[in-house]
Coordinates of C-alpha atoms in Angstrom, one line a residue:
M195 CA 71.5 241.6 -48.2
S196 CA 74.1 241.9 -45.3
F197 CA 73.0 244.7 -43.1
N198 CA 76.1 244.7 -40.9
K199 CA 77.0 247.2 -38.3
L200 CA 80.0 249.5 -38.8
K201 CA 83.3 248.2 -37.4
Q202 CA 84.4 249.9 -34.2
G203 CA 87.9 251.3 -34.2
T204 CA 90.2 254.0 -32.9
S205 CA 88.9 257.5 -32.6
T206 CA 90.9 260.4 -34.1
V207 CA 90.6 264.1 -33.6
D208 CA 91.9 265.0 -37.1
K209 CA 89.5 267.0 -39.3
I210 CA 87.6 264.8 -41.6
K211 CA 88.1 265.6 -45.3
V212 CA 84.7 265.9 -47.0
G213 CA 83.6 266.9 -50.5
Q214 CA 80.2 267.5 -52.1
I215 CA 79.0 266.1 -55.4
G216 CA 76.1 268.1 -56.9
V217 CA 74.5 271.4 -56.0
G218 CA 71.1 270.6 -57.7
H219 CA 69.3 269.1 -54.7
P220 CA 67.2 271.6 -52.7
H221 CA 69.1 270.8 -49.5
A222 CA 72.6 271.1 -51.0
G223 CA 73.4 274.6 -49.8
G224 CA 72.2 273.9 -46.3
K225 CA 74.3 270.8 -46.0
M226 CA 77.4 272.6 -47.3
Q227 CA 76.9 275.4 -44.8
A228 CA 76.7 272.8 -42.0
F229 CA 79.9 271.1 -43.1
R230 CA 81.7 274.4 -43.4
K231 CA 80.6 275.7 -40.0
S232 CA 81.6 272.4 -38.2
A233 CA 85.0 272.1 -36.6
D234 CA 84.9 268.4 -37.4
Y235 CA 85.4 268.9 -41.2
E236 CA 87.6 270.3 -43.8
V237 CA 85.7 270.8 -47.1
V238 CA 88.1 270.0 -49.9
G239 CA 86.0 270.7 -53.0
V240 CA 82.7 270.6 -54.9
V241 CA 81.6 268.8 -58.1
E242 CA 79.0 270.3 -60.4
P243 CA 79.2 269.5 -64.2
D244 CA 76.1 271.5 -65.1
P245 CA 77.3 275.1 -65.9
M246 CA 74.0 276.7 -65.0
L247 CA 73.8 275.0 -61.6
R248 CA 77.5 275.8 -60.9
K249 CA 76.8 279.5 -61.8
Y250 CA 73.9 279.5 -59.4
A251 CA 75.9 277.9 -56.7
E252 CA 78.7 280.4 -57.1
S253 CA 76.2 283.3 -56.9
T254 CA 74.9 282.2 -53.4
G255 CA 78.2 282.7 -51.6
I256 CA 77.9 279.4 -49.9
Y257 CA 80.7 277.8 -51.9
Q258 CA 83.0 280.8 -51.9
G259 CA 86.6 279.9 -51.8
L260 CA 86.1 276.2 -52.6
P261 CA 87.6 274.6 -55.7
F262 CA 85.2 273.2 -58.2
L263 CA 86.5 269.8 -59.3
T264 CA 85.6 266.9 -61.5
E265 CA 84.2 263.8 -59.8
E266 CA 87.4 261.9 -60.5
Q267 CA 89.5 264.7 -59.0
L268 CA 87.4 264.9 -55.9
L269 CA 87.4 261.1 -55.2
N270 CA 91.2 261.1 -55.6
V271 CA 91.9 263.9 -53.1
E272 CA 94.4 262.5 -50.7
G273 CA 92.8 261.6 -47.4
L274 CA 89.2 262.2 -48.5
Q275 CA 86.9 260.2 -46.2
A276 CA 83.3 261.4 -46.9
V277 CA 81.2 262.8 -49.7
A278 CA 77.8 264.6 -49.5
V279 CA 75.8 263.4 -52.5
E280 CA 73.6 266.4 -53.4
T281 CA 72.7 265.9 -57.0
R282 CA 69.3 266.1 -58.5
V283 CA 67.2 263.1 -57.5
P284 CA 67.6 261.0 -60.8
D285 CA 71.4 261.1 -60.3
L286 CA 71.6 260.3 -56.6
L287 CA 72.0 256.5 -56.7
K288 CA 74.5 256.5 -59.6
T289 CA 76.7 259.0 -57.7
A290 CA 76.2 257.2 -54.4
E291 CA 77.4 253.9 -55.9
T292 CA 80.5 255.6 -57.4
C293 CA 81.4 257.0 -54.0
I294 CA 80.9 253.7 -52.1
A295 CA 83.0 251.9 -54.8
A296 CA 85.7 254.4 -54.1
G297 CA 85.6 253.5 -50.4
K298 CA 84.0 256.8 -49.1
H299 CA 81.4 257.3 -46.4
I300 CA 78.5 259.2 -47.8
H301 CA 75.6 261.5 -46.8
L302 CA 72.9 260.7 -49.4
D303 CA 70.1 263.2 -49.8
K304 CA 66.6 262.1 -50.1
P305 CA 64.7 260.2 -51.4
A306 CA 66.9 257.3 -52.4
G307 CA 66.1 257.3 -56.1
F308 CA 63.4 255.5 -58.0
S309 CA 64.8 251.9 -58.0
L310 CA 64.5 249.9 -54.8
P311 CA 66.7 247.1 -56.1
Y312 CA 69.5 249.6 -57.1
F313 CA 69.3 251.2 -53.6
K314 CA 69.4 247.7 -52.0
R315 CA 72.6 247.0 -54.0
I316 CA 74.2 250.2 -52.7
L317 CA 73.2 249.5 -49.1
D318 CA 74.7 246.0 -49.4
Q319 CA 78.0 247.4 -50.8
A320 CA 78.2 250.0 -48.0
A321 CA 77.5 247.3 -45.4
Q322 CA 80.2 245.0 -46.9
K323 CA 82.7 247.8 -46.8
H324 CA 81.7 249.0 -43.4
L325 CA 80.9 252.4 -44.8
L326 CA 78.4 254.9 -43.5
L327 CA 75.4 255.8 -45.7
Q328 CA 73.6 258.6 -43.9
M329 CA 70.3 259.5 -45.4
G330 CA 69.3 263.1 -45.6
Y331 CA 66.0 263.0 -43.8
M332 CA 65.9 266.4 -42.2
Y333 CA 64.0 265.6 -39.0
R334 CA 66.1 262.7 -37.6
Y335 CA 68.1 265.0 -35.4
N336 CA 65.4 267.5 -34.6
P337 CA 65.4 267.8 -30.8
G338 CA 61.7 267.2 -30.6
V339 CA 62.1 264.0 -32.6
V340 CA 65.1 263.0 -30.5
L341 CA 63.0 263.4 -27.3
L342 CA 60.2 261.4 -28.9
R343 CA 62.6 258.5 -29.6
D344 CA 63.7 258.6 -26.0
L345 CA 60.2 258.6 -24.6
L346 CA 59.4 255.6 -26.8
K347 CA 62.6 253.7 -25.9
K348 CA 61.8 254.2 -22.2
G349 CA 58.2 253.0 -22.7
W350 CA 56.7 256.2 -21.2
L351 CA 54.1 256.5 -23.9
G352 CA 53.2 252.9 -23.7
E353 CA 52.4 250.9 -26.9
P354 CA 51.8 253.2 -29.8
F355 CA 48.5 252.6 -31.6
E356 CA 48.1 255.8 -33.7
V357 CA 50.5 258.1 -35.6
H358 CA 49.5 261.1 -37.6
T359 CA 51.9 263.2 -39.7
V360 CA 51.5 266.2 -41.9
I361 CA 54.1 267.9 -44.1
S362 CA 53.0 270.5 -46.5
K363 CA 53.8 273.8 -48.1
K364 CA 52.6 276.3 -50.8
M365 CA 54.2 276.2 -54.2
D366 CA 53.7 278.6 -57.1
A367 CA 53.3 277.5 -60.7
A368 CA 57.0 277.9 -61.5
S369 CA 58.1 275.7 -58.6
R370 CA 55.6 273.1 -59.5
A371 CA 56.8 273.0 -63.1
K372 CA 60.3 272.0 -61.9
L373 CA 58.8 269.2 -59.8
E374 CA 56.1 268.0 -62.2
P375 CA 58.4 265.7 -64.4
Q376 CA 59.4 263.7 -61.3
P377 CA 57.1 260.7 -60.6
G378 CA 55.6 260.2 -57.2
G379 CA 54.3 263.8 -56.6
M380 CA 54.5 265.4 -53.2
M381 CA 54.6 262.1 -51.3
F382 CA 57.9 261.1 -53.0
E383 CA 59.3 264.6 -52.8
L384 CA 58.2 265.8 -49.4
G385 CA 56.3 263.0 -47.6
C386 CA 59.4 260.9 -47.4
H387 CA 60.7 263.0 -44.5
V388 CA 57.8 262.0 -42.2
I389 CA 57.6 258.4 -43.6
D390 CA 61.1 258.1 -42.1
L391 CA 59.7 259.1 -38.7
V392 CA 56.7 256.7 -38.9
V393 CA 59.0 253.8 -39.8
Q394 CA 61.3 254.8 -36.9
I395 CA 58.3 254.5 -34.5
L396 CA 56.3 251.6 -35.8
G397 CA 58.6 249.8 -38.2
R398 CA 57.9 248.5 -41.7
P399 CA 54.1 248.6 -42.3
D400 CA 52.2 245.4 -43.1
A401 CA 50.2 247.3 -45.8
V402 CA 50.2 250.7 -47.4
A403 CA 47.1 252.4 -48.9
P404 CA 48.1 255.4 -51.1
F405 CA 45.7 258.1 -52.2
A406 CA 46.6 260.9 -54.7
Q407 CA 44.9 263.7 -56.5
H408 CA 45.5 267.0 -58.3
A409 CA 43.6 269.6 -56.2
S410 CA 45.0 272.9 -57.4
A411 CA 43.5 275.3 -60.0
I412 CA 47.0 275.4 -61.5
D413 CA 46.9 273.6 -64.9
D414 CA 49.5 270.9 -64.5
Q415 CA 49.6 267.2 -63.7
L416 CA 51.4 267.3 -60.4
Q417 CA 50.0 265.1 -57.7
D418 CA 49.7 267.9 -55.2
N419 CA 47.4 266.5 -52.5
M420 CA 48.4 263.0 -51.2
L421 CA 47.7 260.7 -48.3
A422 CA 49.0 257.3 -47.3
V423 CA 47.6 255.0 -44.6
F424 CA 49.9 252.5 -43.0
Q425 CA 48.5 249.3 -41.4
Y426 CA 50.2 247.5 -38.5
P427 CA 49.0 244.6 -36.3
K428 CA 47.9 247.0 -33.5
A429 CA 48.4 250.4 -35.0
L430 CA 47.4 252.7 -37.8
A431 CA 49.4 255.7 -39.2
T432 CA 48.7 258.4 -41.7
V433 CA 51.0 260.6 -43.8
K434 CA 49.5 263.7 -45.4
T435 CA 51.3 266.0 -47.8
S436 CA 50.4 268.8 -50.1
C437 CA 51.9 271.8 -51.9
N438 CA 48.7 273.8 -51.7
E439 CA 48.6 274.7 -48.1
V440 CA 49.1 278.4 -47.1
D441 CA 51.7 278.6 -44.4
G442 CA 52.1 274.9 -44.5
F443 CA 55.4 275.0 -42.7
N444 CA 53.9 276.0 -39.4
R445 CA 51.4 273.1 -39.5
R446 CA 53.9 270.4 -40.1
H447 CA 53.6 268.0 -37.3
I448 CA 53.6 264.5 -35.8
V449 CA 51.3 263.1 -33.2
V450 CA 52.0 259.8 -31.5
C451 CA 49.3 258.2 -29.4
G452 CA 50.3 255.4 -27.0
S453 CA 48.5 253.4 -24.4
A454 CA 50.1 255.5 -21.6
G455 CA 50.5 258.9 -23.3
T456 CA 50.4 261.2 -26.3
Y457 CA 53.1 263.3 -27.9
H458 CA 52.4 266.1 -30.3
L459 CA 55.3 268.0 -32.0
Q460 CA 54.5 271.1 -34.0
P461 CA 56.0 272.8 -35.9
F462 CA 59.2 271.0 -36.8
A463 CA 61.2 274.1 -37.7
R464 CA 60.7 275.8 -34.3
P465 CA 60.0 272.6 -32.3
T466 CA 57.5 272.8 -29.5
A467 CA 55.9 269.7 -28.1
K468 CA 52.9 268.9 -26.0
L469 CA 53.3 265.8 -23.8
T470 CA 50.3 264.2 -22.1
L471 CA 51.0 261.3 -19.7
E472 CA 48.6 259.0 -17.9
K473 CA 51.1 258.8 -15.0
A474 CA 54.2 260.9 -14.0
K475 CA 57.4 259.7 -15.6
G476 CA 60.8 260.9 -14.6
K477 CA 60.8 264.7 -14.7
Y478 CA 57.4 264.8 -16.5
R479 CA 54.2 265.1 -14.5
K480 CA 50.9 263.4 -15.0
G481 CA 48.7 265.2 -17.5
A482 CA 49.5 267.8 -20.2
Q483 CA 52.7 269.9 -20.4
E484 CA 54.4 272.0 -23.0
I485 CA 58.1 271.4 -23.9
S486 CA 60.2 273.9 -25.9
F487 CA 63.5 273.4 -27.5
D488 CA 66.1 276.2 -27.9
G489 CA 69.0 276.7 -30.2
Y490 CA 68.1 274.2 -32.9
T491 CA 69.9 274.6 -36.3
R492 CA 68.9 272.2 -39.0
Y493 CA 71.7 269.8 -40.3
Q494 CA 74.1 270.8 -37.5
D495 CA 73.5 267.6 -35.5
D496 CA 73.4 265.4 -38.7
V497 CA 77.0 266.3 -39.6
A498 CA 78.1 266.1 -36.0
D499 CA 76.8 262.5 -35.7
M500 CA 78.3 261.6 -39.0
A501 CA 81.7 262.7 -37.7
R502 CA 81.4 260.5 -34.6
I503 CA 80.5 257.5 -36.7
I504 CA 83.3 258.0 -39.2
R505 CA 85.7 258.3 -36.3
R506 CA 84.3 255.0 -34.9
E507 CA 83.3 256.7 -31.7
K508 CA 79.8 255.2 -32.0
D509 CA 77.7 252.9 -34.2
I510 CA 75.0 254.0 -36.6
D511 CA 71.6 254.9 -35.1
F512 CA 69.7 254.2 -38.4
S513 CA 70.5 250.8 -39.8
Y514 CA 70.9 249.9 -43.4
Q515 CA 67.7 247.8 -42.9
H516 CA 65.8 250.9 -41.7
D517 CA 66.8 252.9 -44.7
F518 CA 65.7 250.1 -47.0
D519 CA 62.4 249.8 -45.2
V520 CA 61.9 253.6 -45.5
Q521 CA 62.6 253.7 -49.2
E522 CA 60.3 250.7 -49.9
T523 CA 57.5 252.5 -47.9
V524 CA 58.1 255.8 -49.7
L525 CA 57.7 254.1 -53.1
K526 CA 54.6 252.3 -52.0
S527 CA 53.1 255.5 -50.6
A528 CA 53.7 257.3 -53.9
S529 CA 52.3 254.4 -55.9
L530 CA 55.7 253.7 -57.5
P531 CA 57.1 250.3 -58.3
T532 CA 59.3 248.5 -55.7
S533 CA 60.7 245.8 -58.0

């Protein structure tokens, strides 16, 4: 697999023509709102062959005024540079491969399908064509996560030896019924977001130990209470996810313990962090301190970064190799095959 960097080139200030294929992914509406609000983009159309999904999308108002096209029509729009792939999960990889073959940069929502070899092939094709494949993990550009990456890069937390993550919510029977046919339970559906963070911090784990159970009184087969433990040479990490937790959104968090400091971000939606340092570093004092982040809007920074990369103003922050490692780890954590 050739995980090449994108070629650098000349920047342009023209608006980037972008389209969306699929409205069935849970994040589809939010991504479309971000693209439409951004001054960097011109949204040229939407594809949704399923009449029920299209009717729902039209009822939300998010897609008002946009033409609904066939996939072929969208990919042949003159000047189209990028596509947001927002189909239901089983169709993500097929659609992504079609867009890459057509020479388009893509934003691919999560997780990257059920077949690791298929995803590897798409990553390789994107690398060979020097196309961006931006994964839709929703915490990559969270300001609390951005600060965490900076602290780790500077070495201010020392060597990480422990990472804990939790990402849960409460789902009713009707919501669970929609998710139940999809393999991998809550780890595949939801845990993938924080697995992306753990792999950012510690890299590809040497070993993954998954645990899964059905803990709810609701009579279905959904794996609704899941845990994965990652082993590294000098670190351990845990990923916990459930759809049984009352007010689970507010307890979503990540804790990183290093030899020189600890960083605790909670919750993700309204990011607030507690930083504890063994010694003063930069503007941060020795001991514990609270850090707040204002003005955060989900997906806004994702689409902004995508624009800078497409214009060749910067290289990718998350490599093709990273995305491959994340997907492999997601599948292992959900007890799904990787071959």
